[in-house]
Short mmCIF file of C-alpha atoms in Angstrom, two decimals:
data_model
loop_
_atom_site.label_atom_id
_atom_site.label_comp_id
_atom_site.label_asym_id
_atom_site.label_seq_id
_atom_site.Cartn_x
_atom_site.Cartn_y
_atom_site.Cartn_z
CA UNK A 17 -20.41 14.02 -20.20
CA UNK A 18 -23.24 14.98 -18.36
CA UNK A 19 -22.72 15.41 -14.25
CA UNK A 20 -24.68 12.14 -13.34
CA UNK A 21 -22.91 10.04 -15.50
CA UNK A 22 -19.52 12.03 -14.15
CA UNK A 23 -20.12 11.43 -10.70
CA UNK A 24 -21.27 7.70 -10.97
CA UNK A 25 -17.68 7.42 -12.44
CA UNK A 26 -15.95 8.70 -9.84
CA UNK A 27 -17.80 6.58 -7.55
CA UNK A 28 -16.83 3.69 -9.41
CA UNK A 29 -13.15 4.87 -9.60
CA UNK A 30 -12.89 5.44 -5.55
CA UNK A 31 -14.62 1.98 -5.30
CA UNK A 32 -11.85 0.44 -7.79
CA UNK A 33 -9.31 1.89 -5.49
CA UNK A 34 -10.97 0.71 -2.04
CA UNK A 35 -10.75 -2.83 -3.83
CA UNK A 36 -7.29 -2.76 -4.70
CA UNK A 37 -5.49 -1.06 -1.77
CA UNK A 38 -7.71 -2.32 0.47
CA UNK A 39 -7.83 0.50 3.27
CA UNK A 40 -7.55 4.07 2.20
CA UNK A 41 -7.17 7.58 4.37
CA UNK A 42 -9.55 10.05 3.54
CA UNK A 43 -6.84 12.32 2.19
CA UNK A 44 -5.58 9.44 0.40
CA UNK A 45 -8.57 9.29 -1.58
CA UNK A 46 -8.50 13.04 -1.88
CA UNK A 47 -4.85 12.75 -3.79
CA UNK A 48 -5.54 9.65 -5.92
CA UNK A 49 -9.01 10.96 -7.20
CA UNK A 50 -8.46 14.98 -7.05
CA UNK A 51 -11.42 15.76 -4.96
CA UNK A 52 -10.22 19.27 -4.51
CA UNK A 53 -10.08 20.46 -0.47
CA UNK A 54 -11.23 18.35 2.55
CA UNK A 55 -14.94 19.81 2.78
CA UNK A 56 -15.51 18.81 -0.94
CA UNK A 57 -13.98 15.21 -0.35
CA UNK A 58 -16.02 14.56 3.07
CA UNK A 59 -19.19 15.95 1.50
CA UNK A 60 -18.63 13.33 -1.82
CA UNK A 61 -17.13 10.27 1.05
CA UNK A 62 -20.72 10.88 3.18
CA UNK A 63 -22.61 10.91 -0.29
CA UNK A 64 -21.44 7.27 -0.87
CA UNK A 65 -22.14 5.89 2.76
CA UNK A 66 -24.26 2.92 1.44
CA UNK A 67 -20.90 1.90 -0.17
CA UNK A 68 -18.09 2.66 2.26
CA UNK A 69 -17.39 1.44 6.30
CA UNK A 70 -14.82 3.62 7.85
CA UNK A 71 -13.39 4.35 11.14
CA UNK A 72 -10.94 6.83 12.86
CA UNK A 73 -7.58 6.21 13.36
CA UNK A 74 -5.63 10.09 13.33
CA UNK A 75 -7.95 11.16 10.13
CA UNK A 76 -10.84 8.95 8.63
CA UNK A 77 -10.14 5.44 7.48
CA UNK A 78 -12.09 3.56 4.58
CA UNK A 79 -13.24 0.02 3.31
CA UNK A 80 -15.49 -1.56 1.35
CA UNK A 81 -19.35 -2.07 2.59
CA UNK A 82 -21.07 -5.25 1.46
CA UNK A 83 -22.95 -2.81 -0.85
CA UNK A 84 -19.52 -1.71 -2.10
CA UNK A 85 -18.23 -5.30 -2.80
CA UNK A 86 -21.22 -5.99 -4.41
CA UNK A 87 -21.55 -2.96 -6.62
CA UNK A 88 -17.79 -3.64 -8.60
CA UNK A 89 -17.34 -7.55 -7.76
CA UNK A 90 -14.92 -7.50 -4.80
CA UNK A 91 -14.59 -10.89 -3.08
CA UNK A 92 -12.32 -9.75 -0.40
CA UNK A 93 -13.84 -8.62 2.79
CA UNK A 94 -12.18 -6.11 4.77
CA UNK A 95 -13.30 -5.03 8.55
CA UNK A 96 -12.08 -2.84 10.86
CA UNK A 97 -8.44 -3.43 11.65
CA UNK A 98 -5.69 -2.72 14.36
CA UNK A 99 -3.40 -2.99 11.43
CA UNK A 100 -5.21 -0.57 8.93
CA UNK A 101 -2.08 1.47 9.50
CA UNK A 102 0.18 -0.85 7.85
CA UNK A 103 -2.21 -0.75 4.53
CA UNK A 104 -2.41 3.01 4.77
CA UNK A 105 1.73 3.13 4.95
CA UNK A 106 2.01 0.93 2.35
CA UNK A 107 -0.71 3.00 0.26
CA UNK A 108 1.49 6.40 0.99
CA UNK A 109 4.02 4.77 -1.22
CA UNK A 110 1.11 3.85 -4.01
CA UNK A 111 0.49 7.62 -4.64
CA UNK A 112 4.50 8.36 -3.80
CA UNK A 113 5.28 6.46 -6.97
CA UNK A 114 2.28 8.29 -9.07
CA UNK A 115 -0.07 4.91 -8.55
CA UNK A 116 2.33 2.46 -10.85
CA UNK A 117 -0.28 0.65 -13.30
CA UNK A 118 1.97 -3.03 -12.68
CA UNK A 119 1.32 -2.49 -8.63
CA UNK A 120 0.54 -5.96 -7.13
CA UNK A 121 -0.08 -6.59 -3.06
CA UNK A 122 1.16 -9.29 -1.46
CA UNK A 123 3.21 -11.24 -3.80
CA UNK A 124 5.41 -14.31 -3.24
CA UNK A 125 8.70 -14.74 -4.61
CA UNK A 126 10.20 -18.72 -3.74
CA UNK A 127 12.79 -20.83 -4.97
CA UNK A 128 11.76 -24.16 -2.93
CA UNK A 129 13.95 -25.68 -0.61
CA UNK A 130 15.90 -22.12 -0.45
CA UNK A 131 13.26 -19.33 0.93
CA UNK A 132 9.80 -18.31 0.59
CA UNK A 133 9.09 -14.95 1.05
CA UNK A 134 5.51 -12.46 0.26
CA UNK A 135 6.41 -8.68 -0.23
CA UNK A 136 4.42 -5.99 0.90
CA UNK A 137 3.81 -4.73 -2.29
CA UNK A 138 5.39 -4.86 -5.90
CA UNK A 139 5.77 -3.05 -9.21
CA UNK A 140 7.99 -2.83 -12.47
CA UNK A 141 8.53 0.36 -14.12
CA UNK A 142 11.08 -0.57 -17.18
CA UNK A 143 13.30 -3.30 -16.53
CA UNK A 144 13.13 -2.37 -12.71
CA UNK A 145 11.39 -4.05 -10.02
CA UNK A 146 10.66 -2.37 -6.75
CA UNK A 147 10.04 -4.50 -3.92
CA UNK A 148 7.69 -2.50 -1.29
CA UNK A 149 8.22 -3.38 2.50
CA UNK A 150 6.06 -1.62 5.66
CA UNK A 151 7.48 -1.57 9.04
CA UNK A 152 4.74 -0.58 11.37
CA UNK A 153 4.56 -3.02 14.09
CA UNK A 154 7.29 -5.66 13.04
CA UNK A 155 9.88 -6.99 15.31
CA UNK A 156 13.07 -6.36 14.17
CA UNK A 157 14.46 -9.40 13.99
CA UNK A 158 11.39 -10.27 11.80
CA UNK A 159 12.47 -7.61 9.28
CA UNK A 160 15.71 -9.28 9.78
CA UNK A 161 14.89 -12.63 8.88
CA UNK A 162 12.82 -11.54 5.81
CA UNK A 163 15.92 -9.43 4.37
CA UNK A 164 18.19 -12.62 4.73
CA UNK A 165 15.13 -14.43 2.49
CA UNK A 166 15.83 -11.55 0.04
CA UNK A 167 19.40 -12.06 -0.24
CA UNK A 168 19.21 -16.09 -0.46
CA UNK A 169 16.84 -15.49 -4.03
CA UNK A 170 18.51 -12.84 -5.13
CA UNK A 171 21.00 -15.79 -4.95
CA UNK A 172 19.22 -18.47 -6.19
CA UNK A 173 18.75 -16.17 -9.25
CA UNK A 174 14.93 -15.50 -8.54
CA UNK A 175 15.24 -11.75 -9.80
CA UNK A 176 17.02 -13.12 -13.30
CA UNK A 177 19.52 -10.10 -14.21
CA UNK A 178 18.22 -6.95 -12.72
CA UNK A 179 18.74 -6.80 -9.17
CA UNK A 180 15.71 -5.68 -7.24
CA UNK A 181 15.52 -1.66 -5.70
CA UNK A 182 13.99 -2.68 -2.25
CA UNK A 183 11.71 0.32 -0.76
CA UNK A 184 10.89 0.47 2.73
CA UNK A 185 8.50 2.65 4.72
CA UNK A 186 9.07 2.34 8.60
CA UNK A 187 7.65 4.69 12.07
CA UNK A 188 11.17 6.40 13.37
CA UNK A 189 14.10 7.65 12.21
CA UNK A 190 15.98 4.81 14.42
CA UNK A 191 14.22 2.06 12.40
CA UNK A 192 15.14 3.56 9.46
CA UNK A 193 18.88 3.10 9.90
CA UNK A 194 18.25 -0.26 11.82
CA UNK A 195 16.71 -1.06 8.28
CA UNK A 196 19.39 0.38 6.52
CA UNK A 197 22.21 -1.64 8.25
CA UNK A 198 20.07 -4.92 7.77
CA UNK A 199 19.95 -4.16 4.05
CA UNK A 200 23.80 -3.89 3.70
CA UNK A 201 24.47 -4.95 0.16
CA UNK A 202 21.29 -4.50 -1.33
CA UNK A 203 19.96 -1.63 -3.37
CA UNK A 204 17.57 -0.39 -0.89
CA UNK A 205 15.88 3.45 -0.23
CA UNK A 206 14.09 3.37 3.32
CA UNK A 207 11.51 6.12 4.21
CA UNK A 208 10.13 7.19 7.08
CA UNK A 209 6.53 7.96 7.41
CA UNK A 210 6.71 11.66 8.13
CA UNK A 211 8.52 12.10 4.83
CA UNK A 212 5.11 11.99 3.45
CA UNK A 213 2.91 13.89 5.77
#
């Protein structure tokens, strides 16, 4: 493949991404498309500036341009966001789980009459469904009241015979066990976001 045709691909590929996971760090999009050290991946970010907005928040955060939408057929439109953060935590555990091909954002799960509730984030791998949950900003008793949700389909049968794994990603190691006590009784793995960095 010749080196034009190469690095229109990975162009494509980062733009894919951008349009799936919304907001992505720069070393985010360093680890999902292997663009070798931070020089190389700044130098090949700048080369596709017609495509990409970005903005700082700790390292380089980035989105999808107009030209960017245009060029693979995104309808969303993202701008720049107080809550990028909560994307880019919920993106850490994208590449944590080797980028599952069955990840879906933002999916709801409802019995009516019972609860309604939208995860974070969601994926199968096997029988197994994860159910991925951010805590950046939340109040707790907001996590709270979403957990309870959880427990009243997992009642109603929602989840059929395998019981969910539920897989949060919170700020502090005192969230983390606030989490942890909410979830009492469910199969649930809380990180914190250091764990990644």
């Amino acid at each position: 493949m010749n080196q034009l045709v190469k690095r229109e691909q990975r162009v494509e590929n980062i733009l894919l991404s951008l349009k799936k996971l919304s907001y992505l760090s720069r070393s985010q999009i360093q680890a999902l498309h292997d663009l070798g050290g931070e020089r190389n991946a700044q130098k090949i970010l700048k080369s596709m500036g017609e495509y990409l907005n970005s903005f700082r928040e700790g390292e380089t955060v980035y989105y999808l341009s107009k030209e960017g939408r245009e060029r693979i057929g995104a309808s969303r439109v993202n701008k720049k966001t107080t809550t990028a953060q909560h994307y880019i935590m919920r993106n850490t555990l994208y590449i944590g789980y080797q980028s599952p091909e069955t990840w879906k954002n933002e999916i709801r799960f409802s019995v009516e009459g019972i609860a309604t509730v939208i995860c974070d984030a969601t994926f199968t791998h096997g029988k197994q469904r994860y159910i991925i949950e951010v805590d950046y900003m939340q109040k707790m008793n907001a996590n709270k009241a979403k957990i309870q949700k959880y427990k009243k389909l997992i009642d109603a049968g929602v989840f059929e015979n395998v019981l969910p794994k539920f897989v949060w990603i919170t700020t502090t190691e005192y969230r983390r066990k606030q989490l942890q006590k909410l979830s009492k009784g469910l199969d649930v793995q809380v990180f914190t976001i250091s764990e990644f960095n």
